[in-house]
Amino acid sequence: MVIRDNTEALALFGMHDENVRAIEAVFPVRIYSRDNEMVVSGQSFQVAKVEEVVKGMLEVLRSGGELSRGDVTYLLRVVSEGQTVRMVDMANEVVVQTSRGKQIRPKTMGQKLYVEALRKHDIVFGIGPAGTGKTYLAMAHAVASLKAREVSRLILTRPAVEAGEKLGFLPGDLQDKIDPYLRPLYDALFDILGVETFQRHMEKGTIEVAPLAYMRGRTLDDACVILDEAQNTTPEQMKMFLTRLGFGSRAVVTGDLTQVDLPKGRLSGLHDARAVLSQVDGIAFVHLTHHDVVRHALVQKIIQAYEASSTREGG
């Protein structure tokens, strides 16, 4: 495979050849460079699989994207499972650019379908395990909508499940008590917008981060509203949230039905909404799986192990 220049070669092989080592750990081949070529030696069918992986890596690089370890891990997984994927389709699907110039884009086919749903529907439910990017991509889409003036403000909320006795032991006023529950939302916005820009938006009121209880009684017009950790809502809270939506607004609901922290016996509002609203036109449900995990490679294995254990216990 011909490599264009030294810059492309460095990105392709990875720092200290980490991408090469990752490929050789999955496929029984040897990889080395010769002049402007990547040479792969091994059994022909294994070499063909590696060529498919490298082709996907080059699609990302040559479309102007930044090749991440997550991209490489995903390519290795899908190719080793006998699937095909066009990385160029995802590399060109840029959601927004961060304050540091990093392009945020879907990294799996499941994430690509999720981003497409966010662009087409006014209410989207993103359901899936940890590490699938459901909250981060929703935040990126919301920031892109704000920048494009499609909405005039962002409202981010999540339930404070332990809003009873445990919050009372935390120091400070009410805001200090609820901040730990909202910290993941702050962290994502810091990464996308930068701290200073985020703070300016907060001061102007164009971005609001608040617990779900603060949504009651409001009508949210011309806003992009994100409800995170929705598996920890009750059906009543979920209905309350969805009926806050006003003119020119859109909502994204994210959650993981395997991590419900409600008291035993309480029905999750996310589970209830999926049963009640799945046939309503204009509402999209996107289910992400362990195949869409873009965190540490062990996260996917952990999720699979718990899924297998749950299946055995259920059987």
mmCIF file of C-alpha atoms in Angstrom:
data_model
loop_
_atom_site.group_PDB
_atom_site.id
_atom_site.type_symbol
_atom_site.label_atom_id
_atom_site.label_comp_id
_atom_site.label_asym_id
_atom_site.label_seq_id
_atom_site.Cartn_x
_atom_site.Cartn_y
_atom_site.Cartn_z
ATOM 1 C CA MET A 1 0.000 0.000 0.000
ATOM 2 C CA VAL A 2 1.467 3.315 -1.091
ATOM 3 C CA ILE A 3 1.788 6.084 1.514
ATOM 4 C CA ARG A 4 1.752 9.677 0.310
ATOM 5 C CA ASP A 5 4.349 11.218 2.595
ATOM 6 C CA ASN A 6 6.056 11.022 5.974
ATOM 7 C CA THR A 7 3.214 12.878 7.705
ATOM 8 C CA GLU A 8 0.675 10.306 6.498
ATOM 9 C CA ALA A 9 3.045 7.475 7.421
ATOM 10 C CA LEU A 10 3.438 8.766 10.986
ATOM 11 C CA ALA A 11 -0.340 9.110 11.411
ATOM 12 C CA LEU A 12 -0.938 5.689 9.886
ATOM 13 C CA PHE A 13 1.637 3.812 11.954
ATOM 14 C CA GLY A 14 0.843 5.792 15.103
ATOM 15 C CA MET A 15 3.128 7.169 17.770
ATOM 16 C CA HIS A 16 5.864 4.612 18.414
ATOM 17 C CA ASP A 17 4.080 2.328 15.898
ATOM 18 C CA GLU A 18 1.167 1.780 18.296
ATOM 19 C CA ASN A 19 -1.304 1.259 15.432
ATOM 20 C CA VAL A 20 0.964 -1.359 13.865
ATOM 21 C CA ARG A 21 1.219 -3.213 17.173
ATOM 22 C CA ALA A 22 -2.568 -3.067 17.578
ATOM 23 C CA ILE A 23 -3.082 -4.619 14.129
ATOM 24 C CA GLU A 24 -0.460 -7.325 14.718
ATOM 25 C CA ALA A 25 -2.120 -8.165 18.057
ATOM 26 C CA VAL A 26 -5.373 -9.014 16.232
ATOM 27 C CA PHE A 27 -4.123 -10.540 12.977
ATOM 28 C CA PRO A 28 -1.138 -12.957 12.641
ATOM 29 C CA VAL A 29 0.843 -10.777 10.232
ATOM 30 C CA ARG A 30 4.027 -8.721 10.202
ATOM 31 C CA ILE A 31 3.964 -5.084 9.108
ATOM 32 C CA TYR A 32 6.898 -2.882 8.155
ATOM 33 C CA SER A 33 7.599 0.112 5.960
ATOM 34 C CA ARG A 34 9.749 0.232 2.865
ATOM 35 C CA ASP A 35 10.306 3.576 1.165
ATOM 36 C CA ASN A 36 6.748 4.982 0.750
ATOM 37 C CA GLU A 37 5.015 1.635 1.172
ATOM 38 C CA MET A 38 3.447 -0.345 3.974
ATOM 39 C CA VAL A 39 4.324 -3.997 3.542
ATOM 40 C CA VAL A 40 2.175 -6.696 5.152
ATOM 41 C CA SER A 41 3.395 -10.303 5.236
ATOM 42 C CA GLY A 42 1.352 -13.323 6.276
ATOM 43 C CA GLN A 43 -1.320 -15.679 4.975
ATOM 44 C CA SER A 44 -3.189 -14.138 2.053
ATOM 45 C CA PHE A 45 -6.626 -14.050 3.727
ATOM 46 C CA GLN A 46 -5.144 -12.399 6.836
ATOM 47 C CA VAL A 47 -3.277 -9.862 4.698
ATOM 48 C CA ALA A 48 -6.561 -9.075 2.902
ATOM 49 C CA LYS A 49 -8.204 -8.288 6.244
ATOM 50 C CA VAL A 50 -5.347 -6.018 7.269
ATOM 51 C CA GLU A 51 -5.565 -4.246 3.915
ATOM 52 C CA GLU A 52 -9.230 -3.541 4.646
ATOM 53 C CA VAL A 53 -8.318 -2.103 8.048
ATOM 54 C CA VAL A 54 -5.570 0.079 6.574
ATOM 55 C CA LYS A 55 -7.893 1.221 3.796
ATOM 56 C CA GLY A 56 -10.335 2.455 6.444
ATOM 57 C CA MET A 57 -7.531 4.218 8.316
ATOM 58 C CA LEU A 58 -6.453 5.988 5.129
ATOM 59 C CA GLU A 59 -10.050 7.008 4.399
ATOM 60 C CA VAL A 60 -10.114 8.862 7.711
ATOM 61 C CA LEU A 61 -6.739 10.527 7.169
ATOM 62 C CA ARG A 62 -7.356 11.514 3.550
ATOM 63 C CA SER A 63 -10.735 13.018 4.320
ATOM 64 C CA GLY A 64 -9.038 15.493 6.642
ATOM 65 C CA GLY A 65 -9.963 13.717 9.854
ATOM 66 C CA GLU A 66 -7.751 12.834 12.784
ATOM 67 C CA LEU A 67 -7.150 9.090 13.121
ATOM 68 C CA SER A 68 -7.751 8.132 16.749
ATOM 69 C CA ARG A 69 -7.005 4.930 18.615
ATOM 70 C CA GLY A 70 -10.766 4.462 18.830
ATOM 71 C CA ASP A 71 -11.000 4.477 15.020
ATOM 72 C CA VAL A 72 -8.342 1.794 14.794
ATOM 73 C CA THR A 73 -9.950 -0.328 17.514
ATOM 74 C CA TYR A 74 -13.338 -0.085 15.802
ATOM 75 C CA LEU A 75 -11.915 -1.037 12.402
ATOM 76 C CA LEU A 76 -10.091 -4.017 13.861
ATOM 77 C CA ARG A 77 -13.275 -5.189 15.559
ATOM 78 C CA VAL A 78 -15.623 -4.946 12.586
ATOM 79 C CA VAL A 79 -13.141 -6.419 10.097
ATOM 80 C CA SER A 80 -12.243 -9.313 12.405
ATOM 81 C CA GLU A 81 -15.984 -10.014 12.727
ATOM 82 C CA GLY A 82 -16.339 -10.151 8.947
ATOM 83 C CA GLN A 83 -18.234 -6.885 8.615
ATOM 84 C CA THR A 84 -17.539 -4.055 6.186
ATOM 85 C CA VAL A 85 -17.550 -0.346 6.958
ATOM 86 C CA ARG A 86 -16.923 2.833 4.998
ATOM 87 C CA MET A 87 -14.940 5.035 7.355
ATOM 88 C CA VAL A 88 -15.078 7.895 4.879
ATOM 89 C CA ASP A 89 -18.840 8.151 5.499
ATOM 90 C CA MET A 90 -18.164 8.830 9.182
ATOM 91 C CA ALA A 91 -15.043 10.922 8.655
ATOM 92 C CA ASN A 92 -17.076 13.375 6.568
ATOM 93 C CA GLU A 93 -19.917 13.521 9.136
ATOM 94 C CA VAL A 94 -18.434 16.260 11.314
ATOM 95 C CA VAL A 95 -20.862 17.357 14.028
ATOM 96 C CA VAL A 96 -18.905 20.322 15.387
ATOM 97 C CA GLN A 97 -15.345 21.514 15.893
ATOM 98 C CA THR A 98 -14.091 22.046 19.442
ATOM 99 C CA SER A 99 -12.371 25.181 20.698
ATOM 100 C CA ARG A 100 -9.041 23.381 20.193
ATOM 101 C CA GLY A 101 -9.810 22.565 16.568
ATOM 102 C CA LYS A 102 -10.675 18.898 17.122
ATOM 103 C CA GLN A 103 -13.438 17.557 14.883
ATOM 104 C CA ILE A 104 -16.205 15.691 16.693
ATOM 105 C CA ARG A 105 -17.727 13.048 14.455
ATOM 106 C CA PRO A 106 -19.348 9.621 14.765
ATOM 107 C CA LYS A 107 -16.821 6.819 15.086
ATOM 108 C CA THR A 108 -19.117 3.824 14.541
ATOM 109 C CA MET A 109 -22.059 3.042 12.285
ATOM 110 C CA GLY A 110 -24.376 3.114 15.289
ATOM 111 C CA GLN A 111 -23.155 6.587 16.173
ATOM 112 C CA LYS A 112 -23.614 7.694 12.556
ATOM 113 C CA LEU A 113 -27.269 6.615 12.654
ATOM 114 C CA TYR A 114 -27.620 8.469 15.964
ATOM 115 C CA VAL A 115 -26.230 11.704 14.499
ATOM 116 C CA GLU A 116 -28.537 11.389 11.477
ATOM 117 C CA ALA A 117 -31.525 10.965 13.817
ATOM 118 C CA LEU A 118 -30.482 14.057 15.788
ATOM 119 C CA ARG A 119 -30.533 16.092 12.598
ATOM 120 C CA LYS A 120 -33.875 14.777 11.341
ATOM 121 C CA HIS A 121 -36.110 14.503 14.412
ATOM 122 C CA ASP A 122 -37.310 16.920 17.080
ATOM 123 C CA ILE A 123 -37.215 14.282 19.813
ATOM 124 C CA VAL A 124 -34.523 11.594 19.879
ATOM 125 C CA PHE A 125 -33.899 8.880 22.462
ATOM 126 C CA GLY A 126 -30.314 7.615 22.546
ATOM 127 C CA ILE A 127 -30.229 4.370 24.511
ATOM 128 C CA GLY A 128 -27.079 2.372 25.121
ATOM 129 C CA PRO A 129 -24.308 1.343 27.511
ATOM 130 C CA ALA A 130 -21.501 3.481 28.883
ATOM 131 C CA GLY A 131 -18.900 4.664 26.418
ATOM 132 C CA THR A 132 -21.088 4.726 23.302
ATOM 133 C CA GLY A 133 -20.946 8.525 23.013
ATOM 134 C CA LYS A 134 -24.682 9.060 23.368
ATOM 135 C CA THR A 135 -24.390 12.075 25.696
ATOM 136 C CA TYR A 136 -21.257 13.589 24.163
ATOM 137 C CA LEU A 137 -22.632 13.489 20.606
ATOM 138 C CA ALA A 138 -25.931 14.965 21.804
ATOM 139 C CA MET A 139 -24.004 17.823 23.431
ATOM 140 C CA ALA A 140 -21.923 18.338 20.279
ATOM 141 C CA HIS A 141 -25.079 18.447 18.152
ATOM 142 C CA ALA A 142 -26.663 20.930 20.567
ATOM 143 C CA VAL A 143 -23.612 23.225 20.406
ATOM 144 C CA ALA A 144 -23.647 23.005 16.597
ATOM 145 C CA SER A 145 -27.342 23.981 16.602
ATOM 146 C CA LEU A 146 -26.579 26.954 18.851
ATOM 147 C CA LYS A 147 -23.702 28.098 16.648
ATOM 148 C CA ALA A 148 -25.896 27.804 13.548
ATOM 149 C CA ARG A 149 -28.627 29.842 15.325
ATOM 150 C CA GLU A 150 -31.108 27.010 14.878
ATOM 151 C CA VAL A 151 -31.887 27.447 18.583
ATOM 152 C CA SER A 152 -31.203 30.334 20.923
ATOM 153 C CA ARG A 153 -30.241 28.379 24.036
ATOM 154 C CA LEU A 154 -29.175 25.008 25.402
ATOM 155 C CA ILE A 155 -30.734 23.446 28.469
ATOM 156 C CA LEU A 156 -29.017 20.418 29.957
ATOM 157 C CA THR A 157 -30.553 18.425 32.760
ATOM 158 C CA ARG A 158 -30.357 15.122 34.585
ATOM 159 C CA PRO A 159 -32.189 13.635 37.565
ATOM 160 C CA ALA A 160 -30.511 13.818 40.976
ATOM 161 C CA VAL A 161 -31.585 10.376 42.065
ATOM 162 C CA GLU A 162 -30.213 10.791 45.585
ATOM 163 C CA ALA A 163 -31.935 14.170 46.050
ATOM 164 C CA GLY A 164 -33.169 13.091 49.482
ATOM 165 C CA GLU A 165 -30.984 12.339 52.450
ATOM 166 C CA LYS A 166 -27.569 11.925 50.781
ATOM 167 C CA LEU A 167 -27.582 15.400 49.255
ATOM 168 C CA GLY A 168 -28.202 16.814 52.691
ATOM 169 C CA PHE A 169 -24.766 15.663 53.862
ATOM 170 C CA LEU A 170 -22.981 17.635 51.125
ATOM 171 C CA PRO A 171 -21.642 21.077 52.142
ATOM 172 C CA GLY A 172 -22.831 24.376 50.662
ATOM 173 C CA ASP A 173 -26.069 25.730 49.255
ATOM 174 C CA LEU A 174 -28.461 23.938 46.908
ATOM 175 C CA GLN A 175 -26.333 24.651 43.822
ATOM 176 C CA ASP A 176 -23.268 23.232 45.568
ATOM 177 C CA LYS A 177 -25.257 20.119 46.459
ATOM 178 C CA ILE A 178 -26.489 19.407 42.932
ATOM 179 C CA ASP A 179 -23.256 20.261 41.083
ATOM 180 C CA PRO A 180 -21.721 16.780 41.581
ATOM 181 C CA TYR A 181 -24.655 15.283 39.686
ATOM 182 C CA LEU A 182 -24.239 17.749 36.825
ATOM 183 C CA ARG A 183 -20.437 17.572 36.608
ATOM 184 C CA PRO A 184 -20.346 15.190 33.593
ATOM 185 C CA LEU A 185 -22.401 17.719 31.601
ATOM 186 C CA TYR A 186 -20.039 20.543 32.571
ATOM 187 C CA ASP A 187 -17.021 18.437 31.597
ATOM 188 C CA ALA A 188 -18.398 17.734 28.129
ATOM 189 C CA LEU A 189 -19.160 21.410 27.510
ATOM 190 C CA PHE A 190 -15.706 22.454 28.741
ATOM 191 C CA ASP A 191 -14.186 20.055 26.204
ATOM 192 C CA ILE A 192 -16.361 21.218 23.300
ATOM 193 C CA LEU A 193 -16.551 24.970 23.941
ATOM 194 C CA GLY A 194 -13.593 25.714 26.161
ATOM 195 C CA VAL A 195 -14.007 26.968 29.728
ATOM 196 C CA GLU A 196 -14.105 30.696 28.933
ATOM 197 C CA THR A 197 -16.698 30.398 26.147
ATOM 198 C CA PHE A 198 -18.812 28.103 28.309
ATOM 199 C CA GLN A 199 -18.733 30.582 31.185
ATOM 200 C CA ARG A 200 -19.772 33.441 28.880
ATOM 201 C CA HIS A 201 -22.744 31.421 27.674
ATOM 202 C CA MET A 202 -23.698 30.607 31.264
ATOM 203 C CA GLU A 203 -23.528 34.280 32.256
ATOM 204 C CA LYS A 204 -25.687 35.283 29.270
ATOM 205 C CA GLY A 205 -28.178 32.503 29.977
ATOM 206 C CA THR A 206 -27.751 30.845 26.570
ATOM 207 C CA ILE A 207 -26.601 27.678 28.347
ATOM 208 C CA GLU A 208 -28.363 26.374 31.430
ATOM 209 C CA VAL A 209 -27.375 23.290 33.392
ATOM 210 C CA ALA A 210 -29.930 22.282 36.017
ATOM 211 C CA PRO A 211 -31.440 19.269 37.794
ATOM 212 C CA LEU A 212 -34.605 17.814 36.328
ATOM 213 C CA ALA A 213 -36.772 19.147 39.166
ATOM 214 C CA TYR A 214 -36.119 22.675 37.871
ATOM 215 C CA MET A 215 -37.967 21.874 34.624
ATOM 216 C CA ARG A 216 -41.381 21.549 36.232
ATOM 217 C CA GLY A 217 -43.855 24.271 35.255
ATOM 218 C CA ARG A 218 -41.705 25.696 32.462
ATOM 219 C CA THR A 219 -42.300 25.968 28.705
ATOM 220 C CA LEU A 220 -39.033 25.678 26.801
ATOM 221 C CA ASP A 221 -39.200 27.576 23.494
ATOM 222 C CA ASP A 222 -36.461 27.851 20.844
ATOM 223 C CA ALA A 223 -34.146 25.568 22.792
ATOM 224 C CA CYS A 224 -32.222 22.338 22.472
ATOM 225 C CA VAL A 225 -32.934 20.386 25.660
ATOM 226 C CA ILE A 226 -30.916 17.351 26.702
ATOM 227 C CA LEU A 227 -32.028 14.957 29.442
ATOM 228 C CA ASP A 228 -29.112 12.776 30.502
ATOM 229 C CA GLU A 229 -29.209 9.632 32.688
ATOM 230 C CA ALA A 230 -32.884 9.287 31.803
ATOM 231 C CA GLN A 231 -33.018 5.709 33.083
ATOM 232 C CA ASN A 232 -33.182 7.276 36.549
ATOM 233 C CA THR A 233 -36.387 9.199 35.883
ATOM 234 C CA THR A 234 -39.799 7.962 36.915
ATOM 235 C CA PRO A 235 -42.558 7.752 34.268
ATOM 236 C CA GLU A 236 -44.085 10.885 35.786
ATOM 237 C CA GLN A 237 -40.805 12.798 35.523
ATOM 238 C CA MET A 238 -40.294 11.666 31.938
ATOM 239 C CA LYS A 239 -43.783 12.818 30.938
ATOM 240 C CA MET A 240 -43.199 16.126 32.719
ATOM 241 C CA PHE A 241 -39.925 16.652 30.842
ATOM 242 C CA LEU A 242 -41.238 15.775 27.376
ATOM 243 C CA THR A 243 -44.267 18.034 27.772
ATOM 244 C CA ARG A 244 -42.030 21.064 28.527
ATOM 245 C CA LEU A 245 -41.065 21.257 24.848
ATOM 246 C CA GLY A 246 -42.204 24.521 23.241
ATOM 247 C CA PHE A 247 -42.143 26.045 19.750
ATOM 248 C CA GLY A 248 -38.882 25.780 17.829
ATOM 249 C CA SER A 249 -37.410 23.357 20.356
ATOM 250 C CA ARG A 250 -35.978 19.879 20.159
ATOM 251 C CA ALA A 251 -35.133 17.328 22.849
ATOM 252 C CA VAL A 252 -32.571 14.573 23.239
ATOM 253 C CA VAL A 253 -33.016 11.912 25.915
ATOM 254 C CA THR A 254 -30.071 9.672 26.738
ATOM 255 C CA GLY A 255 -29.798 6.748 29.100
ATOM 256 C CA ASP A 256 -28.613 3.229 29.834
ATOM 257 C CA LEU A 257 -31.332 0.785 30.831
ATOM 258 C CA THR A 258 -28.756 -1.545 32.418
ATOM 259 C CA GLN A 259 -27.794 1.091 35.022
ATOM 260 C CA VAL A 260 -31.073 2.052 36.688
ATOM 261 C CA ASP A 261 -30.461 3.467 40.178
ATOM 262 C CA LEU A 262 -34.099 3.912 41.180
ATOM 263 C CA PRO A 263 -35.374 2.149 44.299
ATOM 264 C CA LYS A 264 -36.179 -1.494 43.711
ATOM 265 C CA GLY A 265 -39.611 -1.950 42.208
ATOM 266 C CA ARG A 266 -39.803 1.529 40.630
ATOM 267 C CA LEU A 267 -40.319 1.574 36.843
ATOM 268 C CA SER A 268 -37.787 3.567 34.849
ATOM 269 C CA GLY A 269 -39.278 6.468 32.908
ATOM 270 C CA LEU A 270 -36.954 5.653 30.008
ATOM 271 C CA HIS A 271 -38.210 2.076 29.833
ATOM 272 C CA ASP A 272 -41.799 3.299 30.025
ATOM 273 C CA ALA A 273 -41.259 5.949 27.324
ATOM 274 C CA ARG A 274 -39.810 3.375 24.941
ATOM 275 C CA ALA A 275 -42.933 1.245 25.342
ATOM 276 C CA VAL A 276 -45.395 4.149 25.118
ATOM 277 C CA LEU A 277 -43.803 6.354 22.437
ATOM 278 C CA SER A 278 -42.048 3.957 20.054
ATOM 279 C CA GLN A 279 -44.792 4.293 17.425
ATOM 280 C CA VAL A 280 -45.205 8.081 17.632
ATOM 281 C CA ASP A 281 -44.241 9.863 14.402
ATOM 282 C CA GLY A 282 -41.486 12.436 14.829
ATOM 283 C CA ILE A 283 -39.806 10.593 17.714
ATOM 284 C CA ALA A 284 -36.708 8.491 16.988
ATOM 285 C CA PHE A 285 -35.279 5.738 19.184
ATOM 286 C CA VAL A 286 -31.638 4.851 18.495
ATOM 287 C CA HIS A 287 -30.192 1.851 20.312
ATOM 288 C CA LEU A 288 -26.419 1.779 20.650
ATOM 289 C CA THR A 289 -24.634 -1.426 21.684
ATOM 290 C CA HIS A 290 -21.236 -2.622 22.856
ATOM 291 C CA HIS A 291 -20.185 -2.425 19.197
ATOM 292 C CA ASP A 292 -20.386 1.370 19.519
ATOM 293 C CA VAL A 293 -18.188 1.679 22.610
ATOM 294 C CA VAL A 294 -15.338 4.087 21.927
ATOM 295 C CA ARG A 295 -13.639 4.055 25.329
ATOM 296 C CA HIS A 296 -10.856 1.765 26.494
ATOM 297 C CA ALA A 297 -10.990 -1.619 24.751
ATOM 298 C CA LEU A 298 -11.726 -3.306 28.085
ATOM 299 C CA VAL A 299 -14.975 -1.342 28.448
ATOM 300 C CA GLN A 300 -16.516 -3.285 25.569
ATOM 301 C CA LYS A 301 -15.411 -6.586 27.128
ATOM 302 C CA ILE A 302 -16.845 -5.556 30.508
ATOM 303 C CA ILE A 303 -20.202 -4.688 28.927
ATOM 304 C CA GLN A 304 -20.275 -7.985 27.020
ATOM 305 C CA ALA A 305 -19.461 -9.931 30.187
ATOM 306 C CA TYR A 306 -22.307 -8.273 32.116
ATOM 307 C CA GLU A 307 -24.705 -8.812 29.190
ATOM 308 C CA ALA A 308 -23.773 -12.510 29.098
ATOM 309 C CA SER A 309 -24.213 -12.805 32.872
ATOM 310 C CA SER A 310 -27.618 -11.111 32.699
ATOM 311 C CA THR A 311 -28.696 -13.484 29.925
ATOM 312 C CA ARG A 312 -27.667 -16.532 31.948
ATOM 313 C CA GLU A 313 -29.485 -15.311 35.049
ATOM 314 C CA GLY A 314 -32.568 -14.467 33.000
ATOM 315 C CA GLY A 315 -32.513 -17.872 31.394
#
